[in-house]
Coordinates of N, CA and C in Angstrom, one line a residue:
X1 N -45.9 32.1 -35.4 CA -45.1 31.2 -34.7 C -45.7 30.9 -33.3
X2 N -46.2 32.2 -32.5 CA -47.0 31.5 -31.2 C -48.2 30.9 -31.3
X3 N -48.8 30.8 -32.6 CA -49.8 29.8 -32.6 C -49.5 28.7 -32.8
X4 N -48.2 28.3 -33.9 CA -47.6 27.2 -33.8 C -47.3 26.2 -32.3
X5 N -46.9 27.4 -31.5 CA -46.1 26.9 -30.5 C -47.1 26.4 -29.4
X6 N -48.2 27.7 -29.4 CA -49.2 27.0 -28.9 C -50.4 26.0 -29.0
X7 N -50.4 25.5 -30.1 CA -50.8 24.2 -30.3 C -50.5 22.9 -30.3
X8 N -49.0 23.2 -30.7 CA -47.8 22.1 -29.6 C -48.2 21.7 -28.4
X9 N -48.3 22.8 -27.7 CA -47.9 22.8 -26.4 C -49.4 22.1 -25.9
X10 N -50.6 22.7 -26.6 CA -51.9 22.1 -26.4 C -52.0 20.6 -26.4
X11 N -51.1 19.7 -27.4 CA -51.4 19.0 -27.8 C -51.0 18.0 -26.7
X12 N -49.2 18.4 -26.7 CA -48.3 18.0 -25.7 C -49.1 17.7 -24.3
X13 N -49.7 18.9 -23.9 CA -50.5 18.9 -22.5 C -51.7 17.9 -22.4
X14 N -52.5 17.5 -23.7 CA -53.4 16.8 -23.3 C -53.0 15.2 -23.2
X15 N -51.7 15.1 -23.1 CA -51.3 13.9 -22.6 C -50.8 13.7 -21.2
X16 N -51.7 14.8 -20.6 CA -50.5 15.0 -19.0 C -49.2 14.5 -18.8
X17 N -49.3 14.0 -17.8 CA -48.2 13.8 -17.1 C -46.9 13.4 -18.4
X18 N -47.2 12.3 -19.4 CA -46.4 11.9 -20.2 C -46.4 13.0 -21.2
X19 N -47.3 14.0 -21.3 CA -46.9 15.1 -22.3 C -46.0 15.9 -21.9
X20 N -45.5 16.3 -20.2 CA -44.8 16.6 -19.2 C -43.1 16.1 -20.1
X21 N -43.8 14.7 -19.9 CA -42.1 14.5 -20.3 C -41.8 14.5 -21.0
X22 N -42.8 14.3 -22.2 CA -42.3 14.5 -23.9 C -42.1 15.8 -24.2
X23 N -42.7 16.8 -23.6 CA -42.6 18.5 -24.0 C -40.8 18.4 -23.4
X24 N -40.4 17.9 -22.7 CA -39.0 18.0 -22.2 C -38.3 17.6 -23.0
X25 N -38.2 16.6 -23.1 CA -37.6 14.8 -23.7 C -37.3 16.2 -25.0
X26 N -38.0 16.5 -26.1 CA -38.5 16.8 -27.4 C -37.7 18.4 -27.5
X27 N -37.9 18.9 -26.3 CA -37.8 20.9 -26.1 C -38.1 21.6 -27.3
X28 N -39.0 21.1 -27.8 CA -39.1 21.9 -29.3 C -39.8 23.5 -28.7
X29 N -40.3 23.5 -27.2 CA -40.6 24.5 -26.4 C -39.9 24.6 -24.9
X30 N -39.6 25.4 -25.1 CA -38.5 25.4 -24.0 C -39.5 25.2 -22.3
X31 N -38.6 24.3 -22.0 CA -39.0 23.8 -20.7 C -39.5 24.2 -19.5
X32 N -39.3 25.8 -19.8 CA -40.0 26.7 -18.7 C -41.3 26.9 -19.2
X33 N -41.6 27.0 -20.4 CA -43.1 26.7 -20.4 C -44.1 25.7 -20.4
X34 N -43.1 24.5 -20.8 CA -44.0 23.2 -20.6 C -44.7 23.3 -19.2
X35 N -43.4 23.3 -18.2 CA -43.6 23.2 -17.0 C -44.9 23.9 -16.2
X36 N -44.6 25.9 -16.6 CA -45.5 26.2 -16.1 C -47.1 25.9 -16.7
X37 N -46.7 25.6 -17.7 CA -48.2 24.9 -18.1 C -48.5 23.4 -17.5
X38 N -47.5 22.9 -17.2 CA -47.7 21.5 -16.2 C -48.3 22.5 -14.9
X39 N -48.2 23.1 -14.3 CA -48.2 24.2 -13.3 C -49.4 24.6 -13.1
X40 N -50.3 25.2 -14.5 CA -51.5 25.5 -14.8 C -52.7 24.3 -14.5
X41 N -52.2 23.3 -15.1 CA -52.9 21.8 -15.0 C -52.8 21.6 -13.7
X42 N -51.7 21.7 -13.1 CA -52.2 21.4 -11.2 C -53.3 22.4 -10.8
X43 N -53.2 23.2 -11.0 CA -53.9 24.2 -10.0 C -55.5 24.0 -10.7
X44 N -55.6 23.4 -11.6 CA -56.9 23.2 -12.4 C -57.5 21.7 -11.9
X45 N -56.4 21.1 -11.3 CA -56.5 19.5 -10.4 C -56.3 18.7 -11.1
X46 N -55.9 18.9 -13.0 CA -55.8 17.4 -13.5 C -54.6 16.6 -13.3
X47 N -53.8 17.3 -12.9 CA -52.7 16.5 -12.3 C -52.2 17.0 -11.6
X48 N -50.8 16.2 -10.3 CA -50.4 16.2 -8.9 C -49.3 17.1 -9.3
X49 N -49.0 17.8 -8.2 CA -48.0 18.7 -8.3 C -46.3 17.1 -8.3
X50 N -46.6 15.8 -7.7 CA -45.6 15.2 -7.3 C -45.3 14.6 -8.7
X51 N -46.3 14.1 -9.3 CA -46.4 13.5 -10.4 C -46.0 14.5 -11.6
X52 N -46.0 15.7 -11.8 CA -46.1 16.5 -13.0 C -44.4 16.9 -12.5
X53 N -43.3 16.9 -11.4 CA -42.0 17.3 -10.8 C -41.8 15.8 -11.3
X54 N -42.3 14.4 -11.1 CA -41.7 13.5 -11.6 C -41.4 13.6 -13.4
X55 N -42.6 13.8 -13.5 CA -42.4 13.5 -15.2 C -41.6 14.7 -15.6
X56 N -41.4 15.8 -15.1 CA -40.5 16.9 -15.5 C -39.0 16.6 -15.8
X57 N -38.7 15.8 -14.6 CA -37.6 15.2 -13.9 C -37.3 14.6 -15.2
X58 N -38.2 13.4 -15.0 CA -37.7 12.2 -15.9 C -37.4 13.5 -17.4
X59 N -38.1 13.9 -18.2 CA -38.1 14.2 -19.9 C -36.9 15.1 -19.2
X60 N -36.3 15.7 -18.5 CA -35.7 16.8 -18.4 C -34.1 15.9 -18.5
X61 N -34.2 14.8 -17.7 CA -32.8 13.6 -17.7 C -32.6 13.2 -18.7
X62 N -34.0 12.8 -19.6 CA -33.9 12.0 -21.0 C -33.4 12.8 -22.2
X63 N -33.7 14.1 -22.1 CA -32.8 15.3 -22.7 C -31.7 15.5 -22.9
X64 N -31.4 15.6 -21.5 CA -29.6 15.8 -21.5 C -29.2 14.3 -21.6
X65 N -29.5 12.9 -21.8 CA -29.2 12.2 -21.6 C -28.6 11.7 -23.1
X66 N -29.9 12.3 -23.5 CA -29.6 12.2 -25.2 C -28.0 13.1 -26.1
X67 N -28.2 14.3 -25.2 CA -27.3 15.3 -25.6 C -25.9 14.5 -25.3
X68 N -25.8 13.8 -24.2 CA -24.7 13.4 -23.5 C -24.3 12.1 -24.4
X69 N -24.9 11.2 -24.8 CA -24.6 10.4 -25.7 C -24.3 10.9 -27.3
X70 N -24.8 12.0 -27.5 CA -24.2 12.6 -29.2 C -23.1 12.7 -28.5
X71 N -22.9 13.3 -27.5 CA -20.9 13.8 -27.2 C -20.1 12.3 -27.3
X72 N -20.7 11.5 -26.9 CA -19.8 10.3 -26.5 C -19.8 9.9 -27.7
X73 N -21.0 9.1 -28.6 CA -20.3 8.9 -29.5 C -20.0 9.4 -30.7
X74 N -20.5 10.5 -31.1 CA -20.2 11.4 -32.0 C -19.2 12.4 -31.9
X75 N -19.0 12.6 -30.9 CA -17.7 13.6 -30.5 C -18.3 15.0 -31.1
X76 N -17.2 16.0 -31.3 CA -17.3 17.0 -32.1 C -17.5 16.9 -33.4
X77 N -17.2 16.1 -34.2 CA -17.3 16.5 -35.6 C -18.6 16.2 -35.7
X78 N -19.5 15.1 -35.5 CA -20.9 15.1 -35.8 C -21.5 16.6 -35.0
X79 N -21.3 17.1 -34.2 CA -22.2 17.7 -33.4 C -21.8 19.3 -34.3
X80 N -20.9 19.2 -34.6 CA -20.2 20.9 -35.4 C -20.9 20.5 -37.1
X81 N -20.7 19.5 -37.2 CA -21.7 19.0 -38.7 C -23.3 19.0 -38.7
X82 N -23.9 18.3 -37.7 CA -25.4 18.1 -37.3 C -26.1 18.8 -36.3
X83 N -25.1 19.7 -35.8 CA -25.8 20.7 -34.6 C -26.7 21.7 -34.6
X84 N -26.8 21.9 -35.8 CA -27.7 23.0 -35.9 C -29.2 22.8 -36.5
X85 N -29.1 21.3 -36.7 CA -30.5 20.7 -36.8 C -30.8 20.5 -35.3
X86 N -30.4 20.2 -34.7 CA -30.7 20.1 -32.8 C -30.8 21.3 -31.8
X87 N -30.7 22.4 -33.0 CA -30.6 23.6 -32.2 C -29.4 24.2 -31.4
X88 N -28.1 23.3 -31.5 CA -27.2 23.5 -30.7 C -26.4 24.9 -31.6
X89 N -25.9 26.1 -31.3 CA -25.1 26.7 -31.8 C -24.0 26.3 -31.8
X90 N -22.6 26.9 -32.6 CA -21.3 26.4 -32.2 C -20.4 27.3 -31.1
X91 N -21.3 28.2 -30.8 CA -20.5 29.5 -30.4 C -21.2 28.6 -28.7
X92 N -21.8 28.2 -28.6 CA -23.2 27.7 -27.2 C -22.1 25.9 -26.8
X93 N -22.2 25.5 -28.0 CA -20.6 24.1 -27.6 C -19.8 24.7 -27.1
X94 N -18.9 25.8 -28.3 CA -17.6 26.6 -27.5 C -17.7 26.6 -26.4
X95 N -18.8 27.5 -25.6 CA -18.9 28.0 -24.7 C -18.7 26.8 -23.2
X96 N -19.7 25.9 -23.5 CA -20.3 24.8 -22.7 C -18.5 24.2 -22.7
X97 N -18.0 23.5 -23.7 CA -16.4 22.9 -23.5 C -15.5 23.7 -23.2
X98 N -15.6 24.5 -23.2 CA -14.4 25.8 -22.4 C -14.7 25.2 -20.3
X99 N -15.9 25.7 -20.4 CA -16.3 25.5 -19.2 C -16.3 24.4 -18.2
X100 N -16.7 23.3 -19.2 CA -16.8 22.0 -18.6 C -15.3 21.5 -18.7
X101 N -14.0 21.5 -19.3 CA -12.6 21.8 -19.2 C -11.9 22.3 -18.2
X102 N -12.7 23.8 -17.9 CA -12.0 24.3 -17.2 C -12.4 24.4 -15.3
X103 N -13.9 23.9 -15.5 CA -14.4 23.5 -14.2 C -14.7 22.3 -14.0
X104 N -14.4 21.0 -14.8 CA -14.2 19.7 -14.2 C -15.9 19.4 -14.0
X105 N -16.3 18.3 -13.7 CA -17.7 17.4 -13.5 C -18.9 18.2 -13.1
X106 N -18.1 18.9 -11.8 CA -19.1 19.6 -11.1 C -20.1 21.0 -11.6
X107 N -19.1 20.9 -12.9 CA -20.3 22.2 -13.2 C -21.4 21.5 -14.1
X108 N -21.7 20.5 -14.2 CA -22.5 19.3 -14.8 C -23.9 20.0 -13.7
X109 N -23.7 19.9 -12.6 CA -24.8 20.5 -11.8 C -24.9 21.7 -12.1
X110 N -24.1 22.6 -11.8 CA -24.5 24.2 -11.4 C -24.6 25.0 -12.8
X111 N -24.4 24.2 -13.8 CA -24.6 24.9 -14.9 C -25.6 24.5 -15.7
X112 N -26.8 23.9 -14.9 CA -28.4 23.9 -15.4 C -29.1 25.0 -15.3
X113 N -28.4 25.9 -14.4 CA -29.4 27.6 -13.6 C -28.4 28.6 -14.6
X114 N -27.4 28.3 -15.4 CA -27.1 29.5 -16.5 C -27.6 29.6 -18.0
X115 N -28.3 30.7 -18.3 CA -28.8 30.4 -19.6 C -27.8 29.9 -20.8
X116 N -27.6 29.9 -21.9 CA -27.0 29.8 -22.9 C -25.9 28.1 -22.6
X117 N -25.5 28.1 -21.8 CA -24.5 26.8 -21.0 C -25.4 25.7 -20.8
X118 N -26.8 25.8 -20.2 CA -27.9 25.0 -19.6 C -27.8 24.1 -20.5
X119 N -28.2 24.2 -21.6 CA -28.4 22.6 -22.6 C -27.1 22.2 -23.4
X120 N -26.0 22.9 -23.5 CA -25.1 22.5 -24.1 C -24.1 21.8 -23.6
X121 N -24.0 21.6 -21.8 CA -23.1 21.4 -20.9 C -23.2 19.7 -21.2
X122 N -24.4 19.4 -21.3 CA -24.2 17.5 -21.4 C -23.4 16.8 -22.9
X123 N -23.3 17.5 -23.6 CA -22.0 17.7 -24.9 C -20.7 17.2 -24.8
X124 N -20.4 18.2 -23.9 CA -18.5 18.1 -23.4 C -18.7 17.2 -22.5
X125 N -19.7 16.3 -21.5 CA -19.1 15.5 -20.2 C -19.8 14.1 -21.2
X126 N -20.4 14.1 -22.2 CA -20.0 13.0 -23.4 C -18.7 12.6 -24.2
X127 N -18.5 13.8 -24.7 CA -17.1 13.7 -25.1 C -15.7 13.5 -24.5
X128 N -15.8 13.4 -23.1 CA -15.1 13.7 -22.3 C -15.1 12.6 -21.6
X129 N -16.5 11.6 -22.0 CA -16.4 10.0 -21.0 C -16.7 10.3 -19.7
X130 N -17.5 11.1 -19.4 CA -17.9 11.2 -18.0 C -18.6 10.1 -17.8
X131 N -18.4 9.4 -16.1 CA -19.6 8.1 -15.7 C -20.7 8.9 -15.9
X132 N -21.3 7.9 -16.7 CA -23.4 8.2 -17.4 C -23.7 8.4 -15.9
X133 N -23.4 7.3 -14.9 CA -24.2 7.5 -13.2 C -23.9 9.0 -13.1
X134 N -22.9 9.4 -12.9 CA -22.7 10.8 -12.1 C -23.3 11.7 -13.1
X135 N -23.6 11.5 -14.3 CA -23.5 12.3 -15.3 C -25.6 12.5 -14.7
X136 N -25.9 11.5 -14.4 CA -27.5 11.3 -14.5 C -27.6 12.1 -12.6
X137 N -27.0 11.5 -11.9 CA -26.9 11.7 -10.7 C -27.1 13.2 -10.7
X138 N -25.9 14.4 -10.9 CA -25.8 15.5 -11.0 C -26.7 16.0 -12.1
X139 N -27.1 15.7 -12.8 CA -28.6 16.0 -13.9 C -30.0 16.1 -13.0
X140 N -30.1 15.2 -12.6 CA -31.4 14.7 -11.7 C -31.2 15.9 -11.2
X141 N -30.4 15.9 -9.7 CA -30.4 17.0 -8.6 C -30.8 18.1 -9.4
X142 N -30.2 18.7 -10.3 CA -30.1 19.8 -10.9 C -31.7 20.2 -11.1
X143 N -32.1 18.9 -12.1 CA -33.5 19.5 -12.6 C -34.6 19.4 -11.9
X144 N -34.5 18.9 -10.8 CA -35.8 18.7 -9.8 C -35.8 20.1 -9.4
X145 N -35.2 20.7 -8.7 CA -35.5 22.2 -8.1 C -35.8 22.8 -9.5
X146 N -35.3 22.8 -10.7 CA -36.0 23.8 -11.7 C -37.5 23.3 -12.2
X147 N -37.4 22.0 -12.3 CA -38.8 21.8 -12.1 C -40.1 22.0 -11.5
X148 N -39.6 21.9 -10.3 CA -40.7 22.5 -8.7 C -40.9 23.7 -9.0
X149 N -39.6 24.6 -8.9 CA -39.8 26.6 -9.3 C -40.8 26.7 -10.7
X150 N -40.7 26.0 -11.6 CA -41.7 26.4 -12.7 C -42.9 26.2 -12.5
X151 N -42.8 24.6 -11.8 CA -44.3 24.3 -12.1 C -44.9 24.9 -10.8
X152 N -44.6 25.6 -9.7 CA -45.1 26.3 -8.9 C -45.7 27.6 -9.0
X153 N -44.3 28.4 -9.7 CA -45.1 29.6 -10.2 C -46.0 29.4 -11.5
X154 N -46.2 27.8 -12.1 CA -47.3 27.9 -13.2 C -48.4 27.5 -12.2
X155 N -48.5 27.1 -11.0 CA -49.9 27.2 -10.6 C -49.7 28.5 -9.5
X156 N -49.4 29.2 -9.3 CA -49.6 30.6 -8.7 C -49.6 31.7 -9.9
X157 N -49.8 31.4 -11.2 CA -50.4 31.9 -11.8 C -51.3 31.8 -12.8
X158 N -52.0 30.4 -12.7 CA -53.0 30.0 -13.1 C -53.0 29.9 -14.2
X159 N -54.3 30.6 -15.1 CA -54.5 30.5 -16.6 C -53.4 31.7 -17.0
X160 N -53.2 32.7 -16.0 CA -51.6 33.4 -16.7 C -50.3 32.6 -16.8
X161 N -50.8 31.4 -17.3 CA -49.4 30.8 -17.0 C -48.2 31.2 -18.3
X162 N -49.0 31.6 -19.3 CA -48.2 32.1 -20.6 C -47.5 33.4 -20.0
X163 N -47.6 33.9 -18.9 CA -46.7 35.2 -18.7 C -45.3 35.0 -17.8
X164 N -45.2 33.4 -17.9 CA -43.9 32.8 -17.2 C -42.8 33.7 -17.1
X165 N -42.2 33.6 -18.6 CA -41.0 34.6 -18.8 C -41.3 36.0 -18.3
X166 N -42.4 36.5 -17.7 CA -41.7 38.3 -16.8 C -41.7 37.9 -15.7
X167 N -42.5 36.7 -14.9 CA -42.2 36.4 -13.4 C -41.0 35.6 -13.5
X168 N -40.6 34.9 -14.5 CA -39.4 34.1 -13.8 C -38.0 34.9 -13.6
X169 N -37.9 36.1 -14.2 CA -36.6 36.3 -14.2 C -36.0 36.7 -12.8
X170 N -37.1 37.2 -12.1 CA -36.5 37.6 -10.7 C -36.0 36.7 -10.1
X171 N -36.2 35.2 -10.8 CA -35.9 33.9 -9.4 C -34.3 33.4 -10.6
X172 N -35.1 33.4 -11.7 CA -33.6 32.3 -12.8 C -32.3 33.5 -12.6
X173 N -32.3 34.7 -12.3 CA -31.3 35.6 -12.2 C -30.5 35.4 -11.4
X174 N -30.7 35.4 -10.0 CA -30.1 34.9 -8.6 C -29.6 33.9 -8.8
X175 N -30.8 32.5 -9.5 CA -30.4 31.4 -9.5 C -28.7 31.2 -10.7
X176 N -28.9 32.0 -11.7 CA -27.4 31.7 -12.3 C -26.6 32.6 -11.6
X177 N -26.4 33.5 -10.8 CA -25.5 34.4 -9.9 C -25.2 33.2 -9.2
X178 N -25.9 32.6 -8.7 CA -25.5 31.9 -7.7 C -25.1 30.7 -8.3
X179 N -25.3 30.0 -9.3 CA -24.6 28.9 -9.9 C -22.8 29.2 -10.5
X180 N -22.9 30.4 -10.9 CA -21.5 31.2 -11.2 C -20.7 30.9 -9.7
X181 N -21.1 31.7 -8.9 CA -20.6 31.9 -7.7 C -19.9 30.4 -7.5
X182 N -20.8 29.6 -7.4 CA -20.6 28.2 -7.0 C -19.3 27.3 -7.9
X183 N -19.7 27.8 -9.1 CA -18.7 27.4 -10.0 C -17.0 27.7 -9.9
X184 N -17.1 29.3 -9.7 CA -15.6 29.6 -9.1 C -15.3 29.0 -7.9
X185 N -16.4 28.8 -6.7 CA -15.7 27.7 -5.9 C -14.9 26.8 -5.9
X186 N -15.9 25.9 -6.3 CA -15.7 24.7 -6.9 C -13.7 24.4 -7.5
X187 N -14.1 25.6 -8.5 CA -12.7 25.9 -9.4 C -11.7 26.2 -8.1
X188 N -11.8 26.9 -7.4 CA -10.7 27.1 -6.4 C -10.5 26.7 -5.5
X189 N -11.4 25.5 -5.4 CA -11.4 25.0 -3.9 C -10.5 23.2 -4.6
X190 N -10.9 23.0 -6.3 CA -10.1 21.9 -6.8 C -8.4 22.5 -7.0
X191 N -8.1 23.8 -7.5 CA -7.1 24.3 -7.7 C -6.1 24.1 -6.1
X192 N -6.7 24.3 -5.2 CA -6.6 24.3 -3.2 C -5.6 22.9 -3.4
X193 N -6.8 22.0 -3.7 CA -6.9 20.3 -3.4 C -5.3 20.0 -4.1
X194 N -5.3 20.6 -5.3 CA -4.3 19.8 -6.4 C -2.8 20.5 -6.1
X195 N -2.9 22.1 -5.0 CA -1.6 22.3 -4.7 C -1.3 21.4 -3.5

């Protein structure tokens, strides 16, 4: 399977920048490695650190953008019927529409930095008719800082860029602490608003 994945990912990369966005767009590899292999490619000079955070950006929007339209027009029953071709679990929907229910729009942002919630969250704010703008708006923000953090530590660690997953956890850990944190705010600072 990791030779599979790394010949993907080979192939994906020798398209730079646009391989950037299709390794995203596609996630048949999860996005923390595209990136720090976009990461690797900077620090080797074949491409810009501004351009390789663009194209991240962009395939990282076109992702959830996708996900966000199965919700709108498929609703639930296509996605509990066809989900598991897209890699979606039902237990990872559950999870994601409890949340986005019970914390309103704003966790559209802060729930790009929690694992398991991260891809499933653009689901329920389709089903749910969220504006596509805010829905893209709060997506963008979100994934530009995860994109910069990857592809940074993929060029501060060079051709080690395949050992992403032991350096990132010290930063993705904080970072969902702190998106939680943010999220009970949020939750009690609208619960404040509505008494």
């Amino acid at each position: 399977m990791a030779n599979i994945v790394s010949t993907i990912l080979s192939w994906v990369m020798d398209l730079g920048y646009f391989g950037i966005m299709l390794g995203l767009m596609v996630e048949v590899i999860p996005s923390e490695i595209v990136l720090a292999y976009g990461g690797y490619l900077v620090s080797k000079g074949e491409i810009t650190i501004v351009g390789s955070v663009i194209a991240g950006t962009i395939g990282g929007v076109f992702s959830q953008l996708f996900l966000y339209w199965l919700g709108y027009y498929g609703g639930r029953p296509v996605l509990d019927k066809y989900g598991k071709y897209l890699l979606i679990k039902k237990h990872h929907l559950d999870l994601a529409e409890n949340w986005f229910n019970k914390y309103g729009v704003g966790v559209i942002f802060t729930a790009r930095f929690i694992p398991v919630v991260r891809h499933a969250i653009s689901i329920p704010a389709g089903i749910a008719k969220m504006s596509v703008w805010k829905f893209i708006i709060y997506t963008t923000l979100a994934i530009i800082p995860w994109s910069i953090l990857f592809i940074t530590l993929g060029i501060q660690l060079g051709n080690r860029w395949d050992q992403i997953g032991d350096v990132a956890s010290k930063y993705t850990t904080p970072l969902a602490i702190t998106a939680v944190v943010l999220i009970l705010l949020y939750f009690l600072f609208n619960m404040r608003k509505k008494r």
